[in-house]
Short mmCIF file of C-alpha atoms and ligand atoms in Angstrom, two decimals:
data_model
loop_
_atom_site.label_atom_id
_atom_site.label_comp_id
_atom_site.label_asym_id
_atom_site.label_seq_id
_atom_site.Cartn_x
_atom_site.Cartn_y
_atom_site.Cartn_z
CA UNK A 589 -34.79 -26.14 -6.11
CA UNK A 590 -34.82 -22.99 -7.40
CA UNK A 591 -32.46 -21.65 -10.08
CA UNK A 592 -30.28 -18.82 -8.81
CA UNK A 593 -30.99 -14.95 -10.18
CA UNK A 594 -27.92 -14.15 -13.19
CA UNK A 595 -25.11 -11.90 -11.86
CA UNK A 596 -25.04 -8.26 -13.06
CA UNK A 597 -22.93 -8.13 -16.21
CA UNK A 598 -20.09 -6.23 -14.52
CA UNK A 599 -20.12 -8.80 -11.78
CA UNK A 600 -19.48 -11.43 -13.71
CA UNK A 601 -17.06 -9.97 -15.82
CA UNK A 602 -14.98 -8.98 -12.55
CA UNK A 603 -11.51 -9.99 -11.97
CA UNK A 604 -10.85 -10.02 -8.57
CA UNK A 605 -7.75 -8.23 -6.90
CA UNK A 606 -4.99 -11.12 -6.85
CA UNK A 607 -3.33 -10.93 -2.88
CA UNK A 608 -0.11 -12.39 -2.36
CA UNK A 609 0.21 -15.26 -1.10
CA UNK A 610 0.11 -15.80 2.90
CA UNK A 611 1.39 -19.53 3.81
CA UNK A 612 -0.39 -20.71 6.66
CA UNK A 613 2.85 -23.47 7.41
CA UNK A 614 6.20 -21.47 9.09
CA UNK A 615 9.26 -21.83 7.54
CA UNK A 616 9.01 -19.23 4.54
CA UNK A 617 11.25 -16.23 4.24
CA UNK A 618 8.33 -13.97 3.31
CA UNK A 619 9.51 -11.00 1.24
CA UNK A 620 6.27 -10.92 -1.00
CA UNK A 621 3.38 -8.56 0.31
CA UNK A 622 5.27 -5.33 2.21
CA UNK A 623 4.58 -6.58 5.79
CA UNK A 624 7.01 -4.83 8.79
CA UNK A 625 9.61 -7.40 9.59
CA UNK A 626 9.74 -6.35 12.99
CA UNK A 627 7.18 -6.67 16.01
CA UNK A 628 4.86 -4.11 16.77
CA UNK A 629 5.48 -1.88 19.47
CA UNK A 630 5.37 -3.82 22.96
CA UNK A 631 2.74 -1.09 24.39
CA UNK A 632 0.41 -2.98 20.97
CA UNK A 633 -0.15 -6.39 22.67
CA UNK A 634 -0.15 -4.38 25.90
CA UNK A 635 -3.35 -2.45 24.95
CA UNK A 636 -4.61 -5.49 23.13
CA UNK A 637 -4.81 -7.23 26.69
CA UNK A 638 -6.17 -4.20 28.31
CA UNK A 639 -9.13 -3.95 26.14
CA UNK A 640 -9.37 -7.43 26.62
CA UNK A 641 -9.63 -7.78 30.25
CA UNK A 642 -9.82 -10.45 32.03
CA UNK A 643 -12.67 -12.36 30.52
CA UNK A 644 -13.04 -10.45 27.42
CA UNK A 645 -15.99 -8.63 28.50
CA UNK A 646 -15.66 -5.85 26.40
CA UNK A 647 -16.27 -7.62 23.40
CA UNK A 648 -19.88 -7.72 23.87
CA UNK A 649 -20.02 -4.18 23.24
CA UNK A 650 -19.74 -2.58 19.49
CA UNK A 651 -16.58 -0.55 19.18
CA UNK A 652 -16.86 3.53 19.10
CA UNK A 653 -18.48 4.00 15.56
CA UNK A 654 -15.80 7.10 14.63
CA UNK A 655 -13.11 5.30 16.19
CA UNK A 656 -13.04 9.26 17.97
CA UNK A 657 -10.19 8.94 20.48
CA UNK A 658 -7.58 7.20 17.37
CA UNK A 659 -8.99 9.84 14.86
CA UNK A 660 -8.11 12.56 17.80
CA UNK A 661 -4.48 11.10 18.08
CA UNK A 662 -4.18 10.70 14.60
CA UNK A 663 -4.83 14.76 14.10
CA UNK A 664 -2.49 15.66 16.58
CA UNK A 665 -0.30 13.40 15.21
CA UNK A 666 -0.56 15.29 12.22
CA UNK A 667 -0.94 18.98 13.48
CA UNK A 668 -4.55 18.08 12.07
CA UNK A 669 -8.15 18.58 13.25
CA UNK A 670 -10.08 15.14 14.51
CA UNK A 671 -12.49 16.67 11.44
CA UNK A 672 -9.58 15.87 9.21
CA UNK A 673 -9.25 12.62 9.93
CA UNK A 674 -11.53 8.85 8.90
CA UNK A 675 -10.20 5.92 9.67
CA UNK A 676 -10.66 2.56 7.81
CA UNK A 677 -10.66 -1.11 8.08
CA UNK A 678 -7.26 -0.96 6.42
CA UNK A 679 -6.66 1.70 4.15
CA UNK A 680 -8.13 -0.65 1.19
CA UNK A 681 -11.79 0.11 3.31
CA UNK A 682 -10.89 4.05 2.83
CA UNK A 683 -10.07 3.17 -0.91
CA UNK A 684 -13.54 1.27 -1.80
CA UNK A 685 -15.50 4.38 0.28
CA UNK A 686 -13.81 7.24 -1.85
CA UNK A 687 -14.14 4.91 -5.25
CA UNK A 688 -17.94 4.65 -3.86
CA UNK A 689 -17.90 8.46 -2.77
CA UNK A 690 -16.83 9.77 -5.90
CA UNK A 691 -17.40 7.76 -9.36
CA UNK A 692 -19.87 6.33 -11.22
CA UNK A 693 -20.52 5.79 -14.68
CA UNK A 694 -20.48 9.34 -15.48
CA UNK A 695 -18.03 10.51 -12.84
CA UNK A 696 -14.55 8.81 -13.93
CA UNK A 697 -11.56 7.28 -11.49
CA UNK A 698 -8.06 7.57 -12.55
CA UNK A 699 -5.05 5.97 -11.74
CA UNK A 700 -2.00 5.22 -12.84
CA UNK A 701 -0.37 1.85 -14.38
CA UNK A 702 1.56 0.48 -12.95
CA UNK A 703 0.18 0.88 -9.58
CA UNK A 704 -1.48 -0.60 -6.88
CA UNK A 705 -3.91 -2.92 -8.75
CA UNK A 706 -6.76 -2.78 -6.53
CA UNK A 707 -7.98 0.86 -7.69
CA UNK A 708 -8.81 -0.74 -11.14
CA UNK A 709 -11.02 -3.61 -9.44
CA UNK A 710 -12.65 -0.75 -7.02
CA UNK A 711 -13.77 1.10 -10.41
CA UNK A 712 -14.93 -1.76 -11.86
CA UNK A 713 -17.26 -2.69 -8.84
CA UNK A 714 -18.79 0.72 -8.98
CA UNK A 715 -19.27 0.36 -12.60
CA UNK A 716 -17.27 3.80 -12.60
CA UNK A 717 -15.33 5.00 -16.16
CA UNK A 718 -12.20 5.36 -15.91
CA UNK A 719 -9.08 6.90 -16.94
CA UNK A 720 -5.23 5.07 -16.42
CA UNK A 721 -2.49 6.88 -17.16
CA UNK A 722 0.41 4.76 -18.12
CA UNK A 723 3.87 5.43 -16.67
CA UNK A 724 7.52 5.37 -19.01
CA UNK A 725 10.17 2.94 -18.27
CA UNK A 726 11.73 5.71 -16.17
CA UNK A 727 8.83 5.45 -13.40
CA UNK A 728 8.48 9.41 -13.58
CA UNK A 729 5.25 10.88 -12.49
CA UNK A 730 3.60 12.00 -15.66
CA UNK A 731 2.87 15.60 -14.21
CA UNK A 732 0.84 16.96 -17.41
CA UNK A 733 -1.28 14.00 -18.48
CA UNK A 734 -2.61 13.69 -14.56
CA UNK A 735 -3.32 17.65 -14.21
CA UNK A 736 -5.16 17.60 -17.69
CA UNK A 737 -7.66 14.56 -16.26
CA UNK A 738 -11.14 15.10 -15.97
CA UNK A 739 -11.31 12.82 -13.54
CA UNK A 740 -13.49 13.05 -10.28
CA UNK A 741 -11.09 11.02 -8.10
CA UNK A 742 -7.31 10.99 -8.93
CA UNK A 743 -5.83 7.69 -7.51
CA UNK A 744 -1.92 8.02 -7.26
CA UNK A 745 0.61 5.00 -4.90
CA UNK A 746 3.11 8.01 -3.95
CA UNK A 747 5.61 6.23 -3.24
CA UNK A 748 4.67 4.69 -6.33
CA UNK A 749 4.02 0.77 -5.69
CA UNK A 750 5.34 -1.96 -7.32
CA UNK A 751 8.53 0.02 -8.38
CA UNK A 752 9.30 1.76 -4.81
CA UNK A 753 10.06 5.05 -6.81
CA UNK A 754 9.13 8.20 -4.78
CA UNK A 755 7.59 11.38 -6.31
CA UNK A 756 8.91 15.22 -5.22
CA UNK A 757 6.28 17.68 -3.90
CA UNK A 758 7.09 20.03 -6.19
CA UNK A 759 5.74 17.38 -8.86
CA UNK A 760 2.52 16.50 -6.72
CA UNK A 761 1.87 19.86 -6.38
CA UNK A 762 2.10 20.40 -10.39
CA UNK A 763 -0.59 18.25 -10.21
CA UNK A 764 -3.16 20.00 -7.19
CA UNK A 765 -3.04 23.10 -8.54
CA UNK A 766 -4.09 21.98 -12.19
CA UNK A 767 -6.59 18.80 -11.44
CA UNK A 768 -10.47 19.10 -11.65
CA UNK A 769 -10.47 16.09 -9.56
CA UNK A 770 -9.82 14.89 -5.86
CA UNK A 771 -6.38 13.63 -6.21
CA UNK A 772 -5.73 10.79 -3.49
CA UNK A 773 -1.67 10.63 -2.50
CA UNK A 774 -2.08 6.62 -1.52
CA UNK A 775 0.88 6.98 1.10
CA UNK A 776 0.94 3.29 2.36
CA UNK A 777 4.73 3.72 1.72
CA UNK A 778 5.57 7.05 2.63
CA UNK A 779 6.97 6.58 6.56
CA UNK A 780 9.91 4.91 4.52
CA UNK A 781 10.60 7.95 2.34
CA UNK A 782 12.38 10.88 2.57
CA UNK A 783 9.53 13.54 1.58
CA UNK A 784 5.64 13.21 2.19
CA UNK A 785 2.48 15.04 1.38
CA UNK A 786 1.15 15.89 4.74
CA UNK A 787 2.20 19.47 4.56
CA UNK A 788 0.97 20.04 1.00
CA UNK A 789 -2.67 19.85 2.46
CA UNK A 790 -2.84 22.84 4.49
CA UNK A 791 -2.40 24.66 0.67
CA UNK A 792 -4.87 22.17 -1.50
CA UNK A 793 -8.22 21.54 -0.44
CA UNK A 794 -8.16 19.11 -3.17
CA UNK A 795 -5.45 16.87 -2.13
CA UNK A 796 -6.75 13.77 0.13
CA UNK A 797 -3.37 11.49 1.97
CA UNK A 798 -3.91 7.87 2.83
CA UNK A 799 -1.84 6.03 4.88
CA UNK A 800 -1.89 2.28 6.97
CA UNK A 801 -0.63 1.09 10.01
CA UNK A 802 -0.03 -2.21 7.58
CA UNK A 803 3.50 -1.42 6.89
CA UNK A 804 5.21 0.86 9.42
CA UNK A 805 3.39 0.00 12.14
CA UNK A 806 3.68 -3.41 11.70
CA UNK A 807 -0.28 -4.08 12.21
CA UNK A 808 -1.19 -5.88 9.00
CA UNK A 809 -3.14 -8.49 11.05
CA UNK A 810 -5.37 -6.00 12.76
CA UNK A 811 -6.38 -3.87 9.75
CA UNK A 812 -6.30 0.17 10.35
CA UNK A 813 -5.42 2.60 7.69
CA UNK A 814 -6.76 6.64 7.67
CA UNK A 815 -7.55 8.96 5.51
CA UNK A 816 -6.36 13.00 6.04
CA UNK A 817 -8.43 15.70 3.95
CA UNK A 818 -10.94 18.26 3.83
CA UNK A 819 -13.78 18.11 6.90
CA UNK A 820 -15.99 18.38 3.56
CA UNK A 821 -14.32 15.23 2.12
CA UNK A 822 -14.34 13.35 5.50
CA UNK A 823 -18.03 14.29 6.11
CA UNK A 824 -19.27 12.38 2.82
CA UNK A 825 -17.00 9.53 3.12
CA UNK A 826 -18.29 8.59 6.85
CA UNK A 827 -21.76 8.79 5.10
CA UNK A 828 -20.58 5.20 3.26
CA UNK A 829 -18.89 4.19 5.86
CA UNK A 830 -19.87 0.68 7.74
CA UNK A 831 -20.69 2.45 10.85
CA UNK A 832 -18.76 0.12 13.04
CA UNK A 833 -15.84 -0.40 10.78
CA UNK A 834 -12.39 -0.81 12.56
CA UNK A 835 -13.15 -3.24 15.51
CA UNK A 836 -12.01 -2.75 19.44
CA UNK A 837 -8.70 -4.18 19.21
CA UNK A 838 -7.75 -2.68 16.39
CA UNK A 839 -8.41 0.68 17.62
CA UNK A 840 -6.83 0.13 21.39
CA UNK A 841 -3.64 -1.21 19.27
CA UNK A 842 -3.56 1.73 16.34
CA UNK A 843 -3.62 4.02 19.02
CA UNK A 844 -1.06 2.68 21.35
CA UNK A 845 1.45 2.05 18.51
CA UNK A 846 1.18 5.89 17.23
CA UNK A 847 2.35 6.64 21.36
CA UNK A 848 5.62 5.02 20.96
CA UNK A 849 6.77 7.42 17.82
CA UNK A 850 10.85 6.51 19.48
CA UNK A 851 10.10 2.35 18.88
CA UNK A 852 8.53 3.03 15.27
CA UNK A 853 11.45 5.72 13.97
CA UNK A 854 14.25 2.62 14.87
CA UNK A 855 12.08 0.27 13.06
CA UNK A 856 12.14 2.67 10.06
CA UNK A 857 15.21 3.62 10.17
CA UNK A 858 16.43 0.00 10.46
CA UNK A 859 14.33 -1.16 7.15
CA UNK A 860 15.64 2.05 5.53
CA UNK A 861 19.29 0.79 6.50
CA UNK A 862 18.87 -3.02 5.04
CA UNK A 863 16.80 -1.36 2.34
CA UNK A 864 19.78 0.64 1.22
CA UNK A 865 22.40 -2.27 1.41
CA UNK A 866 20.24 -4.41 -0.52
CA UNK A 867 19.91 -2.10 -2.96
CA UNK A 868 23.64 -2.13 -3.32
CA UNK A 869 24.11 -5.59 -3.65
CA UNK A 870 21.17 -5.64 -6.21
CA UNK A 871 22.86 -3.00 -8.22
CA UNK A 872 26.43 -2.89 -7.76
CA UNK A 873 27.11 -6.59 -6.51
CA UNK A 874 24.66 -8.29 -9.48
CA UNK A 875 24.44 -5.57 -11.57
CA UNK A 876 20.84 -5.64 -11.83
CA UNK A 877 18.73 -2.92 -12.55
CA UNK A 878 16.66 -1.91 -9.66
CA UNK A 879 14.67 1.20 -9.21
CA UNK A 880 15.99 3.46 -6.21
CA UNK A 881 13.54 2.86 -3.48
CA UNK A 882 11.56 4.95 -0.87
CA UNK A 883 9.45 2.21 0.23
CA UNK A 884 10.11 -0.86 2.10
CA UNK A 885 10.43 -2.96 -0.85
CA UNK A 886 13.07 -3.15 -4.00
CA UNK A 887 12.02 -3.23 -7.67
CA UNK A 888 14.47 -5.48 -9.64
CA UNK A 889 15.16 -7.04 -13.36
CA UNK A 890 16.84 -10.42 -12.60
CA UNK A 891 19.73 -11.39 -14.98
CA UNK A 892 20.64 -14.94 -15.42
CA UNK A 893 23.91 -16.72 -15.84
CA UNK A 894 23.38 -15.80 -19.55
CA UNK A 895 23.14 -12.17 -19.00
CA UNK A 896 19.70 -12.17 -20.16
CA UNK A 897 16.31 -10.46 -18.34
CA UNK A 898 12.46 -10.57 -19.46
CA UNK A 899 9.62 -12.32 -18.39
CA UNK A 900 10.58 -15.82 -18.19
CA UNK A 901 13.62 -14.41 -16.29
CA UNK A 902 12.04 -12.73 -13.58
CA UNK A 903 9.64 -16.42 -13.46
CA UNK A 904 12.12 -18.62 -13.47
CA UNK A 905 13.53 -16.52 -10.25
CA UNK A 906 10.21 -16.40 -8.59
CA UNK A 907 9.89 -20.08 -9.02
CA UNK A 908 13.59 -21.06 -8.31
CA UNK A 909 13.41 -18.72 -4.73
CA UNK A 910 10.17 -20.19 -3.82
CA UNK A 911 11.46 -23.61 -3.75
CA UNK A 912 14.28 -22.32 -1.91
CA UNK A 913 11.25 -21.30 0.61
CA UNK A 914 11.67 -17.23 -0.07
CA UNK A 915 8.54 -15.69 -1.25
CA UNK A 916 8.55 -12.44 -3.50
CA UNK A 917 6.72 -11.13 -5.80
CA UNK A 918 6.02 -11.07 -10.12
CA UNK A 919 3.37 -8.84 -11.66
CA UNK A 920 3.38 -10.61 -15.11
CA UNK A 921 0.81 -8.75 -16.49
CA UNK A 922 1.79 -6.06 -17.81
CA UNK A 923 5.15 -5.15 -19.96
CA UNK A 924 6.77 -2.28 -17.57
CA UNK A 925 6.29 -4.87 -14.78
CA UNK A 926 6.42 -8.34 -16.14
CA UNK A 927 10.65 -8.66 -16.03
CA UNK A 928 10.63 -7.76 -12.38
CA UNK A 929 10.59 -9.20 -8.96
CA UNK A 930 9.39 -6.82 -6.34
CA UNK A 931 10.97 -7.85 -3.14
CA UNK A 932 9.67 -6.71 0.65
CA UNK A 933 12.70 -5.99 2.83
CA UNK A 934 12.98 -8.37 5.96
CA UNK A 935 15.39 -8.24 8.58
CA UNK A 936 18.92 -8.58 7.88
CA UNK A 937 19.00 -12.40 8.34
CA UNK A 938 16.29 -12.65 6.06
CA UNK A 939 18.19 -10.97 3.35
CA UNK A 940 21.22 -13.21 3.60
CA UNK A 941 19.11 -16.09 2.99
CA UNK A 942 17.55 -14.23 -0.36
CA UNK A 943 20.94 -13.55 -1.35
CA UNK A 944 22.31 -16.90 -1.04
CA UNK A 945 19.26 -18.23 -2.61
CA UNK A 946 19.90 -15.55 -5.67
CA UNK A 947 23.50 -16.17 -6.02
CA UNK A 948 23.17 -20.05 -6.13
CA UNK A 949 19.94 -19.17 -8.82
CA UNK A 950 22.76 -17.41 -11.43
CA UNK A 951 24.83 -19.98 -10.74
CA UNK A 952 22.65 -22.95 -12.21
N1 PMP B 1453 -2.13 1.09 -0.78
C1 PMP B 1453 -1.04 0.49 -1.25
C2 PMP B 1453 -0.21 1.17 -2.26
C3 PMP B 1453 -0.71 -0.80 -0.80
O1 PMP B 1453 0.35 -1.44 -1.29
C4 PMP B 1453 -1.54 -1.43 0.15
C5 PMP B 1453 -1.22 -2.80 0.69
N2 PMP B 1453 -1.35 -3.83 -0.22
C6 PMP B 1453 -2.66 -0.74 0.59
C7 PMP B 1453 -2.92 0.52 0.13
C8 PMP B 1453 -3.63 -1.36 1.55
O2 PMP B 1453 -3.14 -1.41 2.83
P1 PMP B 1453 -4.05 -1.78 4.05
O3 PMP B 1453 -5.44 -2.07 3.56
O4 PMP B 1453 -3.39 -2.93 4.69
O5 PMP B 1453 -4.03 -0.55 4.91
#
């Protein structure tokens, strides 16, 4: 046999992005990667089965390569042009084709730490330089030190992800009219906020929004995320693009859950509600610090029975709630991060049983 060829350098120095873990057993109270705890809209599994039909036919045939009648909904959905609009195998697909668009060795990414770690593993793939901007213990957006970047493509989680905290458009604005760069608003979060960047593009060409139907929409499983800029922007991007990237059900769905706009403002509103409550308890009932959220997840420093918080704090909860069977999640790596527990809102049921499992945990 043969020997196999070496792996590129940066290849084998590549860390790959971490997901949270997704049991494949019932039973868990799963509060650890952002998913919707409701159902997806009824008229989902409806269009699912249409598409379907009877004997799955259909799926013999390739889906539409532009994915043009969810791109035209998604415009008008917007008060956008279809021209506007790319959509993605999940927004991560729109993520790797802008890293790929845009940097290179010569042609730097930024981003901000912390954020949503997959932009540093994109950069690395593309052997692109790079440029992270580090955040203070107060989360806010570091207005100046972003607008002064040289960089090609500005990656930015507004809301900011893992700490939930939301930015103003007055801030992100700060930003479009000083960058150099494409500036990305990574919105996965934003349906749960109370301000979004949408109407900032009609002033910056430079400003590109991303947003999933992961979260919101409850449609995880079935991958779709898009992508709202400049026709320019869109036009290179689709050059990179897989050309049959977001499969048949996955479009039929996408498009029947942005029709029922009355099912998906209850579910937000209802996360928003248990959001908010939790929050309290966090803060007021355990006297924990917690970051005020605009996502649909909580940011929080656990405090033992001693009082204390750190590290081995926030592990010692992880571990302690997943043998109770409640999964969240611990970004140890890095110091702003590392004494926190970020924690998806579920249903309100859900939430009793973190509870209980937190207040026996400061008991012990
Ligand atoms: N951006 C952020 C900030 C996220 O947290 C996630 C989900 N992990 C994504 C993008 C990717 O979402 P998806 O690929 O499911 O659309």
């Amino acid at each position: 046999m043969r020997d196999l060829p070496e792996p590129l350098p940066h290849v084998q120095g590549l860390h790959a992005y971490t997901p949270g873990l997704q049991p494949t057993e019932s039973g868990w109270v799963k509060l650890n990667t952002n998913e919707c705890p409701y159902p997806p809209s009824p008229r989902v599994a409806e269009a699912i089965r249409r598409e379907l039909g009877e004997d799955g036919a259909s799926l013999r045939l390739y889906p539409d390569p532009t994915s043009s009648a969810l791109r035209a909904a998604i415009a008008a959905h917007h008060g956008l042009k279809p021209e506007n609009v790319c959509v993605g195998n999940g927004s991560d697909d729109l993520l790797n084709l802008l890293v790929r668009t845009y940097c290179d060795p010569d042609a730097k990414g930024g981003y901000t730490v912390p954020g949503y770690s997959l932009y540093p593993v994109l950069l690395a793939m593309q052997r692109s330089a790079t440029e992270s901007i580090e955040f203070g213990r107060d989360m806010r957006l570091p207005v100046d030190r972003i607008a002064e970047s040289d960089a090609r493509l500005f990656l930015l989680t507004s809301p900011n992800a893992p700490t939930g905290v939301g930015f103003p458009n007055v801030e992100l604005e700060g930003i479009l009219k000083a960058a150099s760069g494409l500036v990305v608003a990574d919105e996965a979060y934003a349906p749960f906020a109370d301000q979004d960047a949408v109407p900032l593009l009609a002033r910056h060409r430079n400003l590109a929004v991303l947003r999933t139907f992961s979260k919101s929409h409850a449609l995880a499983g079935l991958r779709v995320g898009y992508l709202l800029a400049d026709p320019e922007v869109i036009a290179l991007v689709d050059r990179f693009r897989d050309s049959y990237n977001v499969n048949r059900l996955s479009q039929a769905a996408a498009l029947a859950a942005l029709g029922d706009e009355a099912y998906y403002a209850d579910v937000v509103a209802r996360v928003r509600v248990t959001r908010d409550a939790a929050y309290r308890r966090l803060v007021d009932g355990r006297g924990w610090f917690t970051y005020p959220s605009q996502t649909n997840f909580l940011f929080t420093e656990p405090r033992n029975a001693a009082g204390k918080t750190g590290p081995d704090i926030a592990r010692a909860a992880l571990e302690y709630l997943q043998a109770k069977r409640v999964l969240v999640r611990h970004f140890a790596s890095h110091v702003l991060t590392a004494p926190f527990l970020r924690i998806t809102v579920g249903t309100p049921a859900e939430m009793a049983v973190l509870d209980q499992a937190l207040d026996s945990w400061q008991k012990e």
